[in-house]
Amino acid sequence: MTALPFPTVAPRVAAASAVAGRLVDRFGRVATDLRVSLTDRCNLRCTYCMPEEGLAWLPREQQLTDDEVGRLIRIAVELLGVTEVRFTGGEPLIRRGLVGIVAAAAALRPRPRLSVTTNGLGLERLAVALRDAGLDRVNVSLDTLDPERFVALTRRDRHGDVLAGLRAAAAAGLTPVKINTVLMQGINDDEAPALLRFALDHGYELRFIEQMPLDAQHRWDRHTMVTAEQILASLAAFDLQPDPVSRGTAPAETWIVPGHTALDGQPARVGVIGSVTRPFCGDCDRTRLTADGQVRNCLFATEESDLRGLLRTGGSDEDIAAAWQAATLGKRAGHGIDDPSFLQPARPMSAIGG
């Protein structure tokens, strides 16, 4: 297979103006996709994310309550034009109020699209309840098909539980069921073809994600990461074809897998999220809330804006919306990983939310 060009995406750089009811930055980008971290805690200890002993978790009193989370989502949807909400962590399935939070968001009008990014532990038990609450779909992290390698990567013997969670999500209709995979040199980078075959056989949609500098140990090294081009080269046998469907603002660049169809009858696709080597900052439409109520405009941001304080000191919905808009105006043009002055965020991925 010859090298496939990445689909091109022209950045929007129109001058921003004050837009009522929208989250607009100074480069003209509009945030309509809200990522909500429900906890910084996780029940796995993935080597590329955190140390074996875990981290110093947020005190409970600093975390948003279920009602506070619901209120911020309502403000985002009703006053700021957010149309998609994804619940993240840490591991969002360990949030006891998750089903109720999803139900409250599903009751909003206009109704946002709702999804969860999870490691899959507990999904077998919760899939039907989440569907009934209004969840639309799930993204499940799976970095290996080898149970022993899974233990080495996550420091937990729970591989079978992840696979059971995937099956339960598909059976419950939480589709498309997407798999997120991070490849690492010398660890699991030999599994790309097998992982894609597994996804195709089960009707899942696979997304390979470049490893990003968001580990708590700060050991990320660009020179040893598996790049998007290397991932595509390892899939040469599948004769991937460029996806004719526009990528839009989605982070994944996708390719058609000839001869295969998805569960919905559409052509099967595989995606690559090249956050490091193929950044998509020019079309970013995301805004993030941490579990303690901070607005983050980028995974790699070093600044945050506090909404929890406004929530707990009597701020009105309009006050909170205005503060969120002001925070959005400060969004930078790009993540700056290639800049010599780049500094890895103090918060690791588990504390930011994916």
PDB file of C-alpha atoms in Angstrom, residues 111-263:
ATOM      1  CA  ARG A 111     -31.184  17.472  23.512  1.00  0.00           C
ATOM      2  CA  PRO A 112     -27.400  17.055  23.211  1.00  0.00           C
ATOM      3  CA  ARG A 113     -25.772  13.913  21.861  1.00  0.00           C
ATOM      4  CA  LEU A 114     -24.396  11.966  24.814  1.00  0.00           C
ATOM      5  CA  SER A 115     -21.446   9.591  25.018  1.00  0.00           C
ATOM      6  CA  VAL A 116     -19.011   8.118  27.541  1.00  0.00           C
ATOM      7  CA  THR A 117     -15.308   7.376  27.252  1.00  0.00           C
ATOM      8  CA  THR A 118     -14.522   4.453  29.560  1.00  0.00           C
ATOM      9  CA  ASN A 119     -12.033   1.682  30.238  1.00  0.00           C
ATOM     10  CA  GLY A 120     -14.978  -0.702  30.059  1.00  0.00           C
ATOM     11  CA  LEU A 121     -14.853  -2.035  33.614  1.00  0.00           C
ATOM     12  CA  GLY A 122     -18.434  -2.174  34.836  1.00  0.00           C
ATOM     13  CA  LEU A 123     -19.904  -1.514  31.416  1.00  0.00           C
ATOM     14  CA  GLU A 124     -21.423  -4.992  31.252  1.00  0.00           C
ATOM     15  CA  ARG A 125     -23.464  -4.118  34.343  1.00  0.00           C
ATOM     16  CA  LEU A 126     -24.350  -0.540  33.365  1.00  0.00           C
ATOM     17  CA  ALA A 127     -24.869  -0.634  29.590  1.00  0.00           C
ATOM     18  CA  VAL A 128     -28.640  -1.114  29.644  1.00  0.00           C
ATOM     19  CA  ALA A 129     -29.195   1.416  32.440  1.00  0.00           C
ATOM     20  CA  LEU A 130     -27.106   4.001  30.599  1.00  0.00           C
ATOM     21  CA  ARG A 131     -29.009   3.380  27.366  1.00  0.00           C
ATOM     22  CA  ASP A 132     -32.321   3.743  29.163  1.00  0.00           C
ATOM     23  CA  ALA A 133     -31.091   6.985  30.754  1.00  0.00           C
ATOM     24  CA  GLY A 134     -30.420   8.400  27.294  1.00  0.00           C
ATOM     25  CA  LEU A 135     -26.771   7.631  26.519  1.00  0.00           C
ATOM     26  CA  ASP A 136     -26.186   7.392  22.780  1.00  0.00           C
ATOM     27  CA  ARG A 137     -22.845   5.616  22.488  1.00  0.00           C
ATOM     28  CA  VAL A 138     -19.545   4.667  24.113  1.00  0.00           C
ATOM     29  CA  ASN A 139     -15.797   4.796  23.488  1.00  0.00           C
ATOM     30  CA  VAL A 140     -13.928   1.960  25.201  1.00  0.00           C
ATOM     31  CA  SER A 141     -10.163   1.924  25.732  1.00  0.00           C
ATOM     32  CA  LEU A 142      -8.479  -1.337  24.693  1.00  0.00           C
ATOM     33  CA  ASP A 143      -4.745  -1.418  23.978  1.00  0.00           C
ATOM     34  CA  THR A 144      -4.169  -5.147  23.582  1.00  0.00           C
ATOM     35  CA  LEU A 145      -5.896  -8.442  22.805  1.00  0.00           C
ATOM     36  CA  ASP A 146      -3.439 -10.376  24.979  1.00  0.00           C
ATOM     37  CA  PRO A 147      -4.689 -10.854  28.575  1.00  0.00           C
ATOM     38  CA  GLU A 148      -1.146 -11.119  29.969  1.00  0.00           C
ATOM     39  CA  ARG A 149      -0.047  -7.999  28.147  1.00  0.00           C
ATOM     40  CA  PHE A 150      -3.162  -6.261  29.458  1.00  0.00           C
ATOM     41  CA  VAL A 151      -2.051  -7.013  33.018  1.00  0.00           C
ATOM     42  CA  ALA A 152       1.405  -5.613  32.274  1.00  0.00           C
ATOM     43  CA  LEU A 153      -0.088  -2.447  30.752  1.00  0.00           C
ATOM     44  CA  THR A 154      -2.828  -1.767  33.294  1.00  0.00           C
ATOM     45  CA  ARG A 155      -1.518  -3.576  36.402  1.00  0.00           C
ATOM     46  CA  ARG A 156      -4.954  -5.182  36.751  1.00  0.00           C
ATOM     47  CA  ASP A 157      -6.245  -8.593  35.589  1.00  0.00           C
ATOM     48  CA  ARG A 158      -9.475  -7.318  34.029  1.00  0.00           C
ATOM     49  CA  HIS A 159      -9.093  -7.994  30.296  1.00  0.00           C
ATOM     50  CA  GLY A 160     -12.170 -10.220  30.175  1.00  0.00           C
ATOM     51  CA  ASP A 161     -14.270  -7.524  31.820  1.00  0.00           C
ATOM     52  CA  VAL A 162     -13.375  -5.038  29.076  1.00  0.00           C
ATOM     53  CA  LEU A 163     -14.353  -7.472  26.339  1.00  0.00           C
ATOM     54  CA  ALA A 164     -17.618  -8.223  28.163  1.00  0.00           C
ATOM     55  CA  GLY A 165     -18.281  -4.494  28.388  1.00  0.00           C
ATOM     56  CA  LEU A 166     -17.815  -4.091  24.657  1.00  0.00           C
ATOM     57  CA  ARG A 167     -20.276  -6.895  23.952  1.00  0.00           C
ATOM     58  CA  ALA A 168     -22.817  -5.449  26.381  1.00  0.00           C
ATOM     59  CA  ALA A 169     -22.570  -1.984  24.834  1.00  0.00           C
ATOM     60  CA  ALA A 170     -23.201  -3.374  21.354  1.00  0.00           C
ATOM     61  CA  ALA A 171     -26.104  -5.511  22.588  1.00  0.00           C
ATOM     62  CA  ALA A 172     -27.652  -2.495  24.314  1.00  0.00           C
ATOM     63  CA  GLY A 173     -27.485  -0.450  21.111  1.00  0.00           C
ATOM     64  CA  LEU A 174     -24.885   2.043  22.317  1.00  0.00           C
ATOM     65  CA  THR A 175     -23.556   2.290  18.791  1.00  0.00           C
ATOM     66  CA  PRO A 176     -21.297   2.962  17.130  1.00  0.00           C
ATOM     67  CA  VAL A 177     -19.158   1.233  19.752  1.00  0.00           C
ATOM     68  CA  LYS A 178     -15.718   2.752  19.331  1.00  0.00           C
ATOM     69  CA  ILE A 179     -12.421   1.382  20.612  1.00  0.00           C
ATOM     70  CA  ASN A 180      -9.594   3.732  21.572  1.00  0.00           C
ATOM     71  CA  THR A 181      -6.090   2.270  21.283  1.00  0.00           C
ATOM     72  CA  VAL A 182      -2.716   3.764  22.188  1.00  0.00           C
ATOM     73  CA  LEU A 183       0.261   2.000  20.629  1.00  0.00           C
ATOM     74  CA  MET A 184       3.686   2.076  22.287  1.00  0.00           C
ATOM     75  CA  GLN A 185       7.002   1.003  20.831  1.00  0.00           C
ATOM     76  CA  GLY A 186       8.160  -2.406  21.962  1.00  0.00           C
ATOM     77  CA  ILE A 187       5.016  -2.956  24.027  1.00  0.00           C
ATOM     78  CA  ASN A 188       1.965  -3.354  21.796  1.00  0.00           C
ATOM     79  CA  ASP A 189       2.856  -1.701  18.483  1.00  0.00           C
ATOM     80  CA  ASP A 190       2.852  -5.150  16.844  1.00  0.00           C
ATOM     81  CA  GLU A 191      -0.895  -5.546  17.495  1.00  0.00           C
ATOM     82  CA  ALA A 192      -2.328  -2.927  15.147  1.00  0.00           C
ATOM     83  CA  PRO A 193      -3.466  -5.408  12.445  1.00  0.00           C
ATOM     84  CA  ALA A 194      -4.919  -7.838  14.991  1.00  0.00           C
ATOM     85  CA  LEU A 195      -6.792  -5.062  16.785  1.00  0.00           C
ATOM     86  CA  LEU A 196      -8.292  -3.838  13.516  1.00  0.00           C
ATOM     87  CA  ARG A 197      -9.297  -7.384  12.565  1.00  0.00           C
ATOM     88  CA  PHE A 198     -10.941  -7.800  15.979  1.00  0.00           C
ATOM     89  CA  ALA A 199     -12.876  -4.554  15.534  1.00  0.00           C
ATOM     90  CA  LEU A 200     -14.015  -5.494  12.041  1.00  0.00           C
ATOM     91  CA  ASP A 201     -15.138  -8.956  13.151  1.00  0.00           C
ATOM     92  CA  HIS A 202     -17.320  -7.478  15.899  1.00  0.00           C
ATOM     93  CA  GLY A 203     -18.589  -4.365  14.143  1.00  0.00           C
ATOM     94  CA  TYR A 204     -16.682  -1.959  16.385  1.00  0.00           C
ATOM     95  CA  GLU A 205     -14.961   1.208  15.118  1.00  0.00           C
ATOM     96  CA  LEU A 206     -11.275   1.372  15.996  1.00  0.00           C
ATOM     97  CA  ARG A 207      -9.450   4.616  16.706  1.00  0.00           C
ATOM     98  CA  PHE A 208      -5.693   4.635  17.129  1.00  0.00           C
ATOM     99  CA  ILE A 209      -4.503   7.561  19.247  1.00  0.00           C
ATOM    100  CA  GLU A 210      -0.954   8.882  19.293  1.00  0.00           C
ATOM    101  CA  GLN A 211       0.466   8.802  22.811  1.00  0.00           C
ATOM    102  CA  MET A 212       0.344  12.326  24.208  1.00  0.00           C
ATOM    103  CA  PRO A 213       2.425  14.150  26.852  1.00  0.00           C
ATOM    104  CA  LEU A 214      -0.203  13.773  29.568  1.00  0.00           C
ATOM    105  CA  ASP A 215       1.278  11.088  31.805  1.00  0.00           C
ATOM    106  CA  ALA A 216       1.645  11.791  35.504  1.00  0.00           C
ATOM    107  CA  GLN A 217       5.252  10.587  35.427  1.00  0.00           C
ATOM    108  CA  HIS A 218       6.245  13.075  32.672  1.00  0.00           C
ATOM    109  CA  ARG A 219       8.160  10.346  30.832  1.00  0.00           C
ATOM    110  CA  TRP A 220       6.605  10.925  27.407  1.00  0.00           C
ATOM    111  CA  ASP A 221       9.206  11.109  24.637  1.00  0.00           C
ATOM    112  CA  ARG A 222       8.278  12.191  21.139  1.00  0.00           C
ATOM    113  CA  HIS A 223      11.205  10.259  19.698  1.00  0.00           C
ATOM    114  CA  THR A 224       9.832   6.926  20.914  1.00  0.00           C
ATOM    115  CA  MET A 225       6.104   7.457  20.337  1.00  0.00           C
ATOM    116  CA  VAL A 226       4.326   5.538  17.573  1.00  0.00           C
ATOM    117  CA  THR A 227       3.274   8.093  14.983  1.00  0.00           C
ATOM    118  CA  ALA A 228       0.174   8.208  12.821  1.00  0.00           C
ATOM    119  CA  GLU A 229       2.247   7.433   9.727  1.00  0.00           C
ATOM    120  CA  GLN A 230       3.738   4.381  11.415  1.00  0.00           C
ATOM    121  CA  ILE A 231       0.288   3.189  12.416  1.00  0.00           C
ATOM    122  CA  LEU A 232      -0.977   3.470   8.852  1.00  0.00           C
ATOM    123  CA  ALA A 233       2.086   1.687   7.502  1.00  0.00           C
ATOM    124  CA  SER A 234       1.389  -1.236   9.842  1.00  0.00           C
ATOM    125  CA  LEU A 235      -2.105  -1.545   8.330  1.00  0.00           C
ATOM    126  CA  ALA A 236      -0.900  -1.797   4.729  1.00  0.00           C
ATOM    127  CA  ALA A 237      -2.442  -5.238   4.241  1.00  0.00           C
ATOM    128  CA  PHE A 238      -5.952  -3.789   4.620  1.00  0.00           C
ATOM    129  CA  ASP A 239      -5.546  -1.538   1.542  1.00  0.00           C
ATOM    130  CA  LEU A 240      -7.173   1.390   3.322  1.00  0.00           C
ATOM    131  CA  GLN A 241      -8.893   4.005   1.198  1.00  0.00           C
ATOM    132  CA  PRO A 242      -9.376   7.702   1.987  1.00  0.00           C
ATOM    133  CA  ASP A 243     -12.772   8.364   3.538  1.00  0.00           C
ATOM    134  CA  PRO A 244     -14.955  10.437   1.165  1.00  0.00           C
ATOM    135  CA  VAL A 245     -16.994  11.716   4.100  1.00  0.00           C
ATOM    136  CA  SER A 246     -15.752  15.047   5.421  1.00  0.00           C
ATOM    137  CA  ARG A 247     -13.988  14.857   8.753  1.00  0.00           C
ATOM    138  CA  GLY A 248     -15.538  18.112   9.893  1.00  0.00           C
ATOM    139  CA  THR A 249     -14.372  18.964  13.403  1.00  0.00           C
ATOM    140  CA  ALA A 250     -13.819  15.349  14.485  1.00  0.00           C
ATOM    141  CA  PRO A 251     -10.372  14.608  15.920  1.00  0.00           C
ATOM    142  CA  ALA A 252     -10.056  11.295  14.049  1.00  0.00           C
ATOM    143  CA  GLU A 253      -8.958  11.153  10.434  1.00  0.00           C
ATOM    144  CA  THR A 254     -10.685   8.124   8.979  1.00  0.00           C
ATOM    145  CA  TRP A 255     -10.172   5.591   6.213  1.00  0.00           C
ATOM    146  CA  ILE A 256     -12.490   3.049   4.613  1.00  0.00           C
ATOM    147  CA  VAL A 257     -11.623  -0.627   5.067  1.00  0.00           C
ATOM    148  CA  PRO A 258     -12.636  -2.224   1.722  1.00  0.00           C
ATOM    149  CA  GLY A 259     -14.795  -5.317   1.899  1.00  0.00           C
ATOM    150  CA  HIS A 260     -16.124  -4.686   5.403  1.00  0.00           C
ATOM    151  CA  THR A 261     -19.265  -3.086   6.801  1.00  0.00           C
ATOM    152  CA  ALA A 262     -20.145  -1.659  10.201  1.00  0.00           C
ATOM    153  CA  LEU A 263     -23.113  -2.722  12.354  1.00  0.00           C
TER     154      LEU A 263
END
